[in-house]
Amino acid sequence: MRVILLILLLLSLVSPIKAQALVDPGTTGGISTANLDLLLERAMSENLIAGGVVVVGNHEGIIATAARGQLSAAAGAPAITARTLFDVASLTKVIATTPAVIKLLDEGRISLTDPLSKWYPEFAGTDKGNITILHLMTHTSGLSDVMVGQGGSVEGLVRKVAAERFRGAGTGFEYADINFILLGELVHRVTGERLDKFCREQIYEPLGTRDTSFLPSRDGNDIAPTSGTQGGVVQDENARRLGGVAGHAGLFSSAYDLARYARLILGRGTLDGTRILSEQAVSQMTTPYACNNGKIKRALGWDVASPFSAPKGSYFSEASFGHTGYSGSSIWIDPQQDMFVIMLTRRLDYRNVHNFNQLRRNMSTYAAADLKGIADELAPVAEEQKTKAQVVTAVAVSEPVVRRFASLKLHHDRHAAKCSVKPGRRTLQARAGHRGGKVTKVARNDAGKVRSASKKHRSLARS
């Protein structure tokens, strides 16, 4: 009975962390970072990330900053801070390409209803000629991703896209980098300036985000590396083949700079008295469009409600919006509640998408919970961490008992199945016995229970 209760306790504790309270911010005007720090530390202990930084703020500035880890594993490597540069991956879509396109819309140089063939003669006379800028910005173009050729030619890529089969524009939401690669090139074709130069002159310099750029000039040794690449080299292969400047990826930025951009959005296009985007442009950029019969909502570039909305957490309003990046970045902004949460990490595990999205979700939930002052409704994160540590210790002591319990149960049904534990592994194998090669339901259930308990134990031990 003691062992069964232990297994049940394990199963209850390894589920995703529920919303929990942040520490009382006191009289500092900010919020405590204790729980944000714990989340970063836990993610590091699970080998989800090698470090990261989170900033929480509103239109007036940054309220709280939590940072853990170093730029590399080398001894004496600099600590990660709010000024550390990261490859922000797909945040490029909303921090570079989207505001660039919005400025062109605001100036009347392009229209959301412009057909692609107007700016891309390569699509004239094809079934893709009627794709509009709106389709590209909401990922409803019907286009699928293709790889850039070894020569790194945008023209070659466009020819590939023109020749591919597609289901038709406006038929549904399908997230694809090609939409923003085409939008980034659109900025070039309309203005005569490459996307990086246009963004630097029209957005980043007026905004005072001096560390945000494509092709960063800083020494790569002081830029957080992404998996498989050194600091300062964009991780995305298509972006690299396009020379490091592309509409879908390639931008490098810091949490500090991204906070200024979020404040610009919350300030309706104005920051520190400087207007960079018109109020109408910001409103147009963040107005949601319904896709897939209303099941998905996207703004221009921005995610509102979709399978990619993990950073929305539990307490952001329905008016909020944001985006994620493959390298481990995310941003979520809520104009209704005047707040934002930004997370940049050195992501290690790219396969455990569920746990990484849970990290994004928890960060936003904890920050918003504190700002809402609902601490009394929730249990502190630290208490759950303490409880889990105690259970891990208990399991380490009781594991032989669990194995004996499983062995006895399976031995009881030995006439139906033979079960063996492979050396060095906790998995059980059931082999056909005396009943015509069939394994009885009891044996299958018992084996499944032990496999499940073993799997849950390993998962908990990593947390």
mmCIF file with all atom_site columns, N, CA and C in Angstrom, residues 15 30 66 76 100 104 138 141 189 193-194 200 204 218 257 281 305 339 385 387 391 399 425 443 461:
data_model
loop_
_atom_site.group_PDB
_atom_site.id
_atom_site.type_symbol
_atom_site.label_atom_id
_atom_site.label_alt_id
_atom_site.label_comp_id
_atom_site.label_asym_id
_atom_site.label_entity_id
_atom_site.label_seq_id
_atom_site.pdbx_PDB_ins_code
_atom_site.Cartn_x
_atom_site.Cartn_y
_atom_site.Cartn_z
_atom_site.occupancy
_atom_site.B_iso_or_equiv
_atom_site.pdbx_formal_charge
_atom_site.auth_seq_id
_atom_site.auth_comp_id
_atom_site.auth_asym_id
_atom_site.auth_atom_id
_atom_site.pdbx_PDB_model_num
ATOM 1  N N  . SER A 1 15  ? 2.936  16.498 -13.254 1.00 0.00 ? 15  SER A N  1
ATOM 2  C CA . SER A 1 15  ? 2.137  17.231 -14.229 1.00 0.00 ? 15  SER A CA 1
ATOM 3  C C  . SER A 1 15  ? 2.673  18.653 -14.332 1.00 0.00 ? 15  SER A C  1
ATOM 4  N N  . GLY A 1 30  ? 8.486  47.425 -8.185  1.00 0.00 ? 30  GLY A N  1
ATOM 5  C CA . GLY A 1 30  ? 8.688  46.348 -9.142  1.00 0.00 ? 30  GLY A CA 1
ATOM 6  C C  . GLY A 1 30  ? 8.113  45.068 -8.602  1.00 0.00 ? 30  GLY A C  1
ATOM 7  N N  . ALA A 1 66  ? 15.108 38.929 -14.512 1.00 0.00 ? 66  ALA A N  1
ATOM 8  C CA . ALA A 1 66  ? 15.661 37.698 -13.941 1.00 0.00 ? 66  ALA A CA 1
ATOM 9  C C  . ALA A 1 66  ? 16.625 37.111 -14.956 1.00 0.00 ? 66  ALA A C  1
ATOM 10 N N  . GLY A 1 76  ? 34.913 31.482 -16.319 1.00 0.00 ? 76  GLY A N  1
ATOM 11 C CA . GLY A 1 76  ? 35.008 32.934 -16.367 1.00 0.00 ? 76  GLY A CA 1
ATOM 12 C C  . GLY A 1 76  ? 34.193 33.587 -17.464 1.00 0.00 ? 76  GLY A C  1
ATOM 13 N N  . ALA A 1 100 ? 8.555  47.248 -40.529 1.00 0.00 ? 100 ALA A N  1
ATOM 14 C CA . ALA A 1 100 ? 8.987  47.818 -41.809 1.00 0.00 ? 100 ALA A CA 1
ATOM 15 C C  . ALA A 1 100 ? 7.823  47.851 -42.794 1.00 0.00 ? 100 ALA A C  1
ATOM 16 N N  . LEU A 1 104 ? 5.530  51.151 -44.450 1.00 0.00 ? 104 LEU A N  1
ATOM 17 C CA . LEU A 1 104 ? 5.218  51.325 -45.871 1.00 0.00 ? 104 LEU A CA 1
ATOM 18 C C  . LEU A 1 104 ? 3.708  51.413 -46.088 1.00 0.00 ? 104 LEU A C  1
ATOM 19 N N  . THR A 1 138 ? -0.489 37.164 -42.503 1.00 0.00 ? 138 THR A N  1
ATOM 20 C CA . THR A 1 138 ? -1.300 36.341 -41.599 1.00 0.00 ? 138 THR A CA 1
ATOM 21 C C  . THR A 1 138 ? -1.053 34.850 -41.811 1.00 0.00 ? 138 THR A C  1
ATOM 22 N N  . SER A 1 141 ? -1.328 32.420 -46.966 1.00 0.00 ? 141 SER A N  1
ATOM 23 C CA . SER A 1 141 ? -1.007 32.463 -48.392 1.00 0.00 ? 141 SER A CA 1
ATOM 24 C C  . SER A 1 141 ? -1.158 31.111 -49.069 1.00 0.00 ? 141 SER A C  1
ATOM 25 N N  . ARG A 1 189 ? 12.327 45.734 -52.532 1.00 0.00 ? 189 ARG A N  1
ATOM 26 C CA . ARG A 1 189 ? 11.847 46.099 -53.863 1.00 0.00 ? 189 ARG A CA 1
ATOM 27 C C  . ARG A 1 189 ? 11.075 47.413 -53.861 1.00 0.00 ? 189 ARG A C  1
ATOM 28 N N  . GLU A 1 193 ? 16.121 49.751 -50.547 1.00 0.00 ? 193 GLU A N  1
ATOM 29 C CA . GLU A 1 193 ? 17.055 49.500 -49.453 1.00 0.00 ? 193 GLU A CA 1
ATOM 30 C C  . GLU A 1 193 ? 16.855 48.092 -48.903 1.00 0.00 ? 193 GLU A C  1
ATOM 31 N N  . ARG A 1 194 ? 17.955 47.444 -48.549 1.00 0.00 ? 194 ARG A N  1
ATOM 32 C CA . ARG A 1 194 ? 17.842 46.122 -47.954 1.00 0.00 ? 194 ARG A CA 1
ATOM 33 C C  . ARG A 1 194 ? 17.169 46.231 -46.592 1.00 0.00 ? 194 ARG A C  1
ATOM 34 N N  . ARG A 1 200 ? 17.294 49.700 -39.612 1.00 0.00 ? 200 ARG A N  1
ATOM 35 C CA . ARG A 1 200 ? 18.234 50.464 -38.798 1.00 0.00 ? 200 ARG A CA 1
ATOM 36 C C  . ARG A 1 200 ? 17.907 51.956 -38.846 1.00 0.00 ? 200 ARG A C  1
ATOM 37 N N  . TYR A 1 204 ? 15.288 51.270 -35.605 1.00 0.00 ? 204 TYR A N  1
ATOM 38 C CA . TYR A 1 204 ? 16.181 51.036 -34.473 1.00 0.00 ? 204 TYR A CA 1
ATOM 39 C C  . TYR A 1 204 ? 16.913 52.283 -34.008 1.00 0.00 ? 204 TYR A C  1
ATOM 40 N N  . ARG A 1 218 ? 29.518 43.269 -33.173 1.00 0.00 ? 218 ARG A N  1
ATOM 41 C CA . ARG A 1 218 ? 30.215 42.932 -31.933 1.00 0.00 ? 218 ARG A CA 1
ATOM 42 C C  . ARG A 1 218 ? 30.913 41.594 -32.053 1.00 0.00 ? 218 ARG A C  1
ATOM 43 N N  . ASP A 1 257 ? 16.720 45.861 -25.362 1.00 0.00 ? 257 ASP A N  1
ATOM 44 C CA . ASP A 1 257 ? 16.237 46.499 -26.590 1.00 0.00 ? 257 ASP A CA 1
ATOM 45 C C  . ASP A 1 257 ? 14.814 46.074 -26.920 1.00 0.00 ? 257 ASP A C  1
ATOM 46 N N  . ALA A 1 281 ? -1.080 53.073 -37.377 1.00 0.00 ? 281 ALA A N  1
ATOM 47 C CA . ALA A 1 281 ? -0.260 51.942 -37.830 1.00 0.00 ? 281 ALA A CA 1
ATOM 48 C C  . ALA A 1 281 ? -0.191 50.861 -36.761 1.00 0.00 ? 281 ALA A C  1
ATOM 49 N N  . ALA A 1 305 ? -4.009 34.114 -31.026 1.00 0.00 ? 305 ALA A N  1
ATOM 50 C CA . ALA A 1 305 ? -4.507 32.870 -30.423 1.00 0.00 ? 305 ALA A CA 1
ATOM 51 C C  . ALA A 1 305 ? -4.325 31.754 -31.442 1.00 0.00 ? 305 ALA A C  1
ATOM 52 N N  . MET A 1 339 ? 1.327  45.674 -19.986 1.00 0.00 ? 339 MET A N  1
ATOM 53 C CA . MET A 1 339 ? 2.456  44.864 -19.526 1.00 0.00 ? 339 MET A CA 1
ATOM 54 C C  . MET A 1 339 ? 3.019  44.045 -20.677 1.00 0.00 ? 339 MET A C  1
ATOM 55 N N  . GLN A 1 385 ? 8.760  23.067 -5.409  1.00 0.00 ? 385 GLN A N  1
ATOM 56 C CA . GLN A 1 385 ? 10.113 22.576 -5.677  1.00 0.00 ? 385 GLN A CA 1
ATOM 57 C C  . GLN A 1 385 ? 10.612 21.746 -4.491  1.00 0.00 ? 385 GLN A C  1
ATOM 58 N N  . THR A 1 387 ? 8.780  20.118 -2.261  1.00 0.00 ? 387 THR A N  1
ATOM 59 C CA . THR A 1 387 ? 8.036  18.863 -2.201  1.00 0.00 ? 387 THR A CA 1
ATOM 60 C C  . THR A 1 387 ? 8.567  17.871 -3.214  1.00 0.00 ? 387 THR A C  1
ATOM 61 N N  . VAL A 1 391 ? 10.166 14.051 -2.687  1.00 0.00 ? 391 VAL A N  1
ATOM 62 C CA . VAL A 1 391 ? 9.642  12.855 -3.323  1.00 0.00 ? 391 VAL A CA 1
ATOM 63 C C  . VAL A 1 391 ? 10.731 12.140 -4.108  1.00 0.00 ? 391 VAL A C  1
ATOM 64 N N  . GLU A 1 399 ? 12.729 2.621  -4.575  1.00 0.00 ? 399 GLU A N  1
ATOM 65 C CA . GLU A 1 399 ? 12.700 2.008  -5.896  1.00 0.00 ? 399 GLU A CA 1
ATOM 66 C C  . GLU A 1 399 ? 12.869 0.493  -5.847  1.00 0.00 ? 399 GLU A C  1
ATOM 67 N N  . ARG A 1 425 ? 18.235 -1.220 -17.443 1.00 0.00 ? 425 ARG A N  1
ATOM 68 C CA . ARG A 1 425 ? 17.053 -0.495 -17.879 1.00 0.00 ? 425 ARG A CA 1
ATOM 69 C C  . ARG A 1 425 ? 15.892 -0.817 -16.943 1.00 0.00 ? 425 ARG A C  1
ATOM 70 N N  . ALA A 1 443 ? -1.516 -9.188 -16.765 1.00 0.00 ? 443 ALA A N  1
ATOM 71 C CA . ALA A 1 443 ? -0.077 -9.035 -16.988 1.00 0.00 ? 443 ALA A CA 1
ATOM 72 C C  . ALA A 1 443 ? 0.222  -7.766 -17.755 1.00 0.00 ? 443 ALA A C  1
ATOM 73 N N  . ALA A 1 461 ? 13.043 13.000 -11.657 1.00 0.00 ? 461 ALA A N  1
ATOM 74 C CA . ALA A 1 461 ? 14.434 13.117 -11.213 1.00 0.00 ? 461 ALA A CA 1
ATOM 75 C C  . ALA A 1 461 ? 15.176 14.193 -11.995 1.00 0.00 ? 461 ALA A C  1
#
